[in-house]
Amino acid sequence: MEDDEWIQEACSCGCDDRIQLTFSEALQYLKDGEKLAREGWNGVNMFIVHQNGYPDGIAINKNTAEATGLAEGTVCVFRSYLMMRTADGSFVPWVVSQTDLLEEDWYVVD
């Protein structure tokens, strides 16, 4: 973010001096290219990122072609989305839960 001054007031942590954020604040960091996680998550090395998608389109691979019924190589537009690195190191598209949305323990991952 360009100006982090306002975020200092949101800090209510006692966790290694990390600035804790609401999801609304965290979302702006995600849009700025940062990795975010929650103190409340149990998994090790889990985080979410903003995937910009492919607004100009990209040729789909065999896996996507089989899933969609479209021909491999068809150019499709993919909108931006949030993606999570899971505890086992794999990635998955991610949708915020009510619990995650309302918590105030989000932080920027180094």
N, CA and C of each residue as an Amber inpcrd file, in Angstrom:
protein
   330
   0.8430000  -1.1730000   0.0000000   0.0000000   0.0000000   0.0000000
   0.8840000   1.2300000   0.0000000   0.3830000   2.2900000  -0.5600000
   1.1760000   3.5050000  -0.6500000   1.3760000   4.1580000   0.7060000
   0.3340000   4.2200000   1.5110000   0.4180000   4.9130000   2.7910000
  -0.1070000   4.0050000   3.8870000   0.7940000   3.4370000   4.6700000
   0.4080000   2.5070000   5.7220000   0.1150000   3.1970000   7.0470000
   0.1950000   4.5060000   7.0940000   0.0040000   5.2220000   8.3520000
  -1.3310000   4.8770000   8.9920000  -2.4070000   4.8550000   8.2250000
  -3.7430000   4.6240000   8.7680000  -3.8890000   3.2360000   9.3670000
  -3.1150000   2.2860000   8.9100000  -3.2590000   0.9060000   9.3620000
  -2.7200000   0.7150000  10.7730000  -1.8150000   1.5710000  11.2110000
  -1.2380000   1.4330000  12.5430000  -2.3150000   1.4440000  13.6210000
  -3.3710000   2.2160000  13.4340000  -4.4430000   2.2910000  14.4200000
  -5.2000000   0.9670000  14.5260000  -5.1520000   0.1480000  13.4880000
  -5.8860000  -1.1090000  13.4930000  -5.1480000  -2.1960000  14.2850000
  -3.8990000  -1.9470000  14.6610000  -3.1090000  -2.9580000  15.3530000
  -3.5900000  -3.1430000  16.7790000  -3.9740000  -4.3860000  17.1040000
  -4.3880000  -4.7050000  18.4690000  -3.7130000  -5.9990000  18.8930000
  -2.5630000  -6.2740000  18.2990000  -1.9540000  -7.5880000  18.4730000
  -0.9700000  -7.6490000  19.6270000  -0.7140000  -8.8710000  20.0190000
   0.3490000  -9.1690000  20.9410000   1.1580000 -10.2950000  20.3440000
   1.2170000 -10.3440000  19.0250000   1.8070000 -11.4890000  18.3220000
   2.9960000 -11.0540000  17.4860000   4.1410000 -10.9490000  18.1070000
   5.3740000 -10.6250000  17.3950000   5.3090000  -9.2850000  16.6620000
   4.5750000  -8.3510000  17.1960000   4.4610000  -7.0090000  16.6360000
   3.9070000  -6.9760000  15.2170000   3.1900000  -8.0000000  14.8050000
   2.5360000  -7.9670000  13.4960000   1.3580000  -7.0110000  13.5700000
   1.1760000  -6.2570000  12.5180000  -0.0050000  -5.4140000  12.4190000
  -1.1630000  -6.3080000  12.0130000  -2.1990000  -6.3420000  12.8260000
  -3.3580000  -7.1650000  12.5150000  -4.3840000  -6.3270000  11.7750000
  -5.0190000  -6.9680000  10.8150000  -5.9140000  -6.2860000   9.8920000
  -7.2940000  -6.9090000   9.8940000  -8.2810000  -6.1280000   9.5000000
  -9.6000000  -6.6700000   9.1770000  -9.5060000  -7.2520000   7.7670000
 -10.5100000  -7.9950000   7.3520000 -10.4680000  -8.5330000   5.9890000
 -10.5400000  -7.4030000   4.9650000 -11.3130000  -6.3630000   5.2480000
 -11.3910000  -5.2260000   4.3170000 -10.0160000  -4.6180000   4.0870000
  -9.2530000  -4.4580000   5.1540000  -7.9020000  -3.9190000   5.0300000
  -6.9940000  -4.9170000   4.3190000  -7.1150000  -6.1820000   4.6740000
  -6.2950000  -7.2310000   4.0590000  -6.5360000  -7.3130000   2.5610000
  -7.7780000  -7.1230000   2.1470000  -8.1170000  -7.2110000   0.7260000
  -7.3410000  -6.1840000  -0.0970000  -7.1560000  -4.9970000   0.4400000
  -6.3910000  -3.9900000  -0.2960000  -4.9380000  -4.4250000  -0.4470000
  -4.3740000  -5.0110000   0.5920000  -3.0040000  -5.5320000   0.4920000
  -2.9290000  -6.6340000  -0.5710000  -3.9460000  -7.5020000  -0.6090000
  -3.9760000  -8.5540000  -1.6240000  -3.9770000  -7.9510000  -3.0220000
  -4.7940000  -6.9400000  -3.2340000  -4.8620000  -6.2830000  -4.5440000
  -3.5490000  -5.6000000  -4.9000000  -2.7800000  -5.2370000  -3.8730000
  -1.4680000  -4.6170000  -4.1020000  -0.3600000  -5.6480000  -4.2830000
  -0.7160000  -6.9420000  -4.2840000   0.2620000  -7.9870000  -4.5660000
   0.8800000  -8.6700000  -3.3580000   0.3820000  -8.3960000  -2.1660000
   0.9320000  -9.0130000  -0.9600000   0.2960000 -10.3800000  -0.7000000
   1.0000000 -11.2110000   0.0620000   0.4710000 -12.4810000   0.5690000
  -0.1210000 -12.2070000   1.9420000  -1.2700000 -12.7990000   2.2400000
  -1.9220000 -12.5890000   3.5300000  -2.2660000 -13.9150000   4.1780000
  -2.3000000 -13.9160000   5.4950000  -2.6920000 -15.0980000   6.2600000
  -3.4250000 -14.6330000   7.5090000  -3.9690000 -15.6050000   8.2500000
  -4.6450000 -15.3210000   9.5110000  -3.9200000 -16.0100000  10.6470000
  -3.8540000 -15.3360000  11.7860000  -3.3120000 -15.9570000  12.9910000
  -4.1420000 -17.1770000  13.3670000  -5.4340000 -17.1440000  13.1040000
  -6.3430000 -18.2050000  13.5000000  -6.2850000 -19.4750000  12.6610000
  -5.5260000 -19.4600000  11.5850000  -5.4130000 -20.6640000  10.7630000
  -4.4380000 -21.6270000  11.4030000  -4.8000000 -22.9110000  11.3900000
  -3.9680000 -23.9360000  12.0240000  -2.8460000 -24.4480000  11.1280000
  -3.0260000 -24.3540000   9.8160000  -2.0410000 -24.9010000   8.8910000
  -0.7650000 -24.0880000   8.8380000   0.3430000 -24.7660000   8.6070000
   1.6490000 -24.1280000   8.5000000   1.8510000 -23.6560000   7.0580000
   2.3790000 -22.4470000   6.9110000   2.7090000 -21.8760000   5.6020000
   1.5070000 -21.6720000   4.6920000   0.3310000 -21.5110000   5.2690000
  -0.8600000 -21.2030000   4.4740000  -0.9220000 -19.7000000   4.2420000
  -1.3430000 -19.3060000   3.0380000  -1.5650000 -17.8940000   2.7470000
  -2.4890000 -17.7770000   1.5520000  -3.0120000 -16.5700000   1.3500000
  -3.8140000 -16.3070000   0.1560000  -3.1580000 -15.1880000  -0.6420000
  -3.4270000 -15.2060000  -1.9400000  -2.9380000 -14.1840000  -2.8590000
  -4.0620000 -13.8200000  -3.8190000  -3.9100000 -12.6700000  -4.4340000
  -4.8380000 -12.2430000  -5.4880000  -4.2430000 -12.6680000  -6.8230000
  -4.9480000 -13.5120000  -7.5400000  -4.5230000 -13.9530000  -8.8800000
  -5.2140000 -13.0280000  -9.8790000  -4.4460000 -12.3480000 -10.6870000
  -5.0250000 -11.3700000 -11.6110000  -5.8860000 -11.9680000 -12.7080000
  -5.7780000 -13.2590000 -12.9250000  -6.5440000 -13.8700000 -14.0000000
  -5.9250000 -13.5540000 -15.3520000  -6.7210000 -13.7320000 -16.4000000
  -6.2570000 -13.4900000 -17.7620000  -7.3290000 -12.6810000 -18.4880000
  -7.3640000 -11.3690000 -18.2710000  -8.4230000 -10.5350000 -18.8430000
  -8.4170000 -10.4810000 -20.3690000  -7.2720000 -10.7670000 -20.9810000
  -7.1940000 -10.7800000 -22.4440000  -7.4130000 -12.1830000 -23.0050000
  -7.5770000 -13.1580000 -22.1150000  -7.7960000 -14.5350000 -22.5380000
  -6.4990000 -15.3110000 -22.6300000  -6.6330000 -16.6290000 -22.4830000
  -5.5020000 -17.5400000 -22.5850000  -6.0320000 -18.8620000 -23.1410000
  -5.2150000 -19.5280000 -23.9290000  -5.6180000 -20.8190000 -24.4870000
  -5.7100000 -21.8450000 -23.3500000  -6.8350000 -22.5540000 -23.2850000
  -7.0080000 -23.5170000 -22.1990000  -6.2560000 -24.8120000 -22.4850000
  -5.7890000 -25.4400000 -21.4010000  -5.0590000 -26.7000000 -21.5270000
  -6.0320000 -27.8870000 -21.5280000  -5.5030000 -29.0860000 -21.6400000
  -6.3170000 -30.2990000 -21.7220000  -7.2100000 -30.4620000 -20.4900000
  -6.6510000 -30.2240000 -19.3240000  -7.4000000 -30.3720000 -18.0790000
  -8.6350000 -29.4600000 -18.0610000  -8.4500000 -28.1930000 -18.4290000
  -9.5560000 -27.2350000 -18.4570000 -10.5300000 -27.5740000 -19.5800000
 -10.0150000 -28.0220000 -20.6990000 -10.8810000 -28.4120000 -21.8140000
 -11.8000000 -29.5640000 -21.4100000 -11.2470000 -30.5540000 -20.7280000
 -12.0680000 -31.6910000 -20.2880000 -13.1240000 -31.2590000 -19.2760000
 -12.7630000 -30.3530000 -18.3910000 -13.7000000 -29.8910000 -17.3630000
 -14.8320000 -29.0500000 -17.9460000 -14.5310000 -28.2520000 -18.9700000
 -15.5180000 -27.3260000 -19.5220000 -16.2450000 -27.8520000 -20.7510000
 -15.6890000 -28.8710000 -21.3930000 -16.2800000 -29.3650000 -22.6300000
 -15.8930000 -28.5240000 -23.8390000 -14.9790000 -27.5870000 -23.6620000
 -14.4870000 -26.7710000 -24.7690000 -13.2580000 -27.4400000 -25.3790000
 -12.9470000 -27.0610000 -26.5990000 -11.7850000 -27.6360000 -27.2710000
 -10.5000000 -27.1120000 -26.6370000  -9.5240000 -28.0030000 -26.4940000
  -8.2060000 -27.5880000 -26.0060000  -7.6780000 -26.5030000 -26.9350000
  -7.1070000 -25.4520000 -26.3570000  -6.5950000 -24.3340000 -27.1460000
  -7.5860000 -23.1930000 -27.3080000  -8.8570000 -23.4220000 -26.9360000
  -9.8410000 -22.3460000 -26.9950000  -9.3760000 -21.2150000 -26.0830000
  -9.4380000 -19.9950000 -26.5800000  -9.0280000 -18.8450000 -25.7760000
 -10.1980000 -18.4180000 -24.8970000  -9.9600000 -18.4170000 -23.5840000
 -10.9870000 -18.0450000 -22.6130000 -10.4640000 -16.9420000 -21.7070000
 -11.3600000 -16.0600000 -21.3030000 -11.0390000 -15.0100000 -20.3470000
 -11.2470000 -15.5770000 -18.9430000 -10.2640000 -15.3880000 -18.0850000
 -10.3730000 -15.7950000 -16.6870000 -10.3190000 -14.5370000 -15.8370000
 -11.3280000 -14.3390000 -15.0250000 -11.3890000 -13.1620000 -14.1490000
 -10.4790000 -13.3680000 -12.9410000 -10.1760000 -12.2770000 -12.2640000
  -9.3060000 -12.3760000 -11.0980000 -10.0130000 -13.1190000  -9.9670000
  -9.2220000 -13.7050000  -9.0830000  -9.7650000 -14.4640000  -7.9620000
  -8.7060000 -14.5590000  -6.8720000  -9.1410000 -15.0200000  -5.7050000
  -8.2170000 -15.2690000  -4.6100000  -7.8000000 -16.7260000  -4.6440000
  -6.5430000 -16.9780000  -4.3340000  -5.9970000 -18.3250000  -4.3760000
  -5.2760000 -18.5870000  -3.0550000  -5.4440000 -19.7940000  -2.5240000
  -4.8210000 -20.1660000  -1.2590000  -3.7150000 -21.1900000  -1.4710000
  -2.6170000 -20.9860000  -0.7520000  -1.5970000 -22.0320000  -0.6160000
  -1.9970000 -22.8010000   0.6250000  -2.2690000 -24.0840000   0.4580000
  -2.7460000 -24.9070000   1.5590000  -1.5780000 -25.4490000   2.3790000
  -1.9030000 -26.0840000   3.4830000  -0.8710000 -26.6130000   4.3800000
   0.0160000 -27.6500000   3.7010000  -0.5110000 -28.3680000   2.6850000
   0.3020000 -29.3770000   2.0020000   1.0900000 -28.8020000   0.8180000
   1.0100000 -27.4680000   0.6250000   1.7790000 -26.8170000  -0.4250000
   1.0790000 -26.7090000  -1.7610000  -0.1300000 -27.2420000  -1.8670000
  -0.8760000 -27.1210000  -3.1200000  -1.6590000 -25.8040000  -3.1310000
  -2.2010000 -25.4500000  -4.2790000  -2.9650000 -24.2160000  -4.4300000
  -4.3870000 -24.5250000  -4.8440000  -5.3120000 -23.6730000  -4.3780000
  -6.7260000 -23.8690000  -4.6700000  -7.3920000 -22.4940000  -4.7330000
  -8.3500000 -22.3020000  -5.6620000  -9.1230000 -21.0620000  -5.6110000
  -9.7910000 -20.9680000  -4.2320000  -9.9110000 -19.7600000  -3.7020000
 -10.3650000 -19.5990000  -2.3250000 -11.4770000 -18.5650000  -2.2380000
 -12.4960000 -18.8820000  -1.4340000 -13.5880000 -17.9560000  -1.1520000
 -13.6210000 -17.7450000   0.3520000 -13.6980000 -16.5080000   0.7750000
 -13.6870000 -16.1800000   2.1970000 -14.9270000 -16.7430000   2.8970000
 -14.7180000 -17.3110000   4.0720000 -15.8320000 -17.7920000   4.8950000
 -16.3330000 -16.6520000   5.7740000 -17.4910000 -16.8210000   6.3870000
 -17.9930000 -15.8090000   7.3160000 -17.0130000 -15.5800000   8.4520000
 -16.4530000 -16.6620000   8.9690000 -15.5010000 -16.5440000  10.0720000
 -14.2930000 -15.7300000   9.6500000 -13.6730000 -16.0870000   8.5220000
 -12.5030000 -15.3540000   8.0370000 -12.8450000 -13.8920000   7.7430000
 -14.0170000 -13.6500000   7.1960000 -14.4470000 -12.3040000   6.8360000
 -14.5360000 -11.3850000   8.0500000 -14.9740000 -11.9260000   9.1710000
 -15.2210000 -11.0970000  10.3530000 -14.0580000 -11.0340000  11.3410000
 -13.0410000 -11.8630000  11.1400000 -11.8990000 -11.8390000  12.0570000
 -11.0060000 -10.6320000  11.7970000 -10.2520000 -10.2550000  12.8000000
  -9.3590000  -9.0980000  12.7180000  -7.9160000  -9.5010000  13.0340000
  -7.5570000 -10.7160000  12.5760000  -6.2030000 -11.2140000  12.8260000
  -5.4450000 -11.5100000  11.5420000  -5.8050000 -10.8250000  10.4670000
  -5.1090000 -10.9600000   9.1900000  -3.7710000 -10.2460000   9.2640000
  -2.7710000 -10.7740000   8.5620000  -1.4670000 -10.1150000   8.5320000
  -0.7750000 -10.3840000   7.2000000   0.1380000  -9.4940000   6.8460000
   0.9400000  -9.6230000   5.6340000   2.0330000 -10.6390000   5.9000000
   2.1820000 -11.6060000   4.9930000   3.2080000 -12.6470000   5.1120000
   4.5130000 -12.1040000   4.5500000   5.6010000 -12.2980000   5.2930000
   6.9220000 -11.8290000   4.8490000   7.4200000 -12.6110000   3.6620000
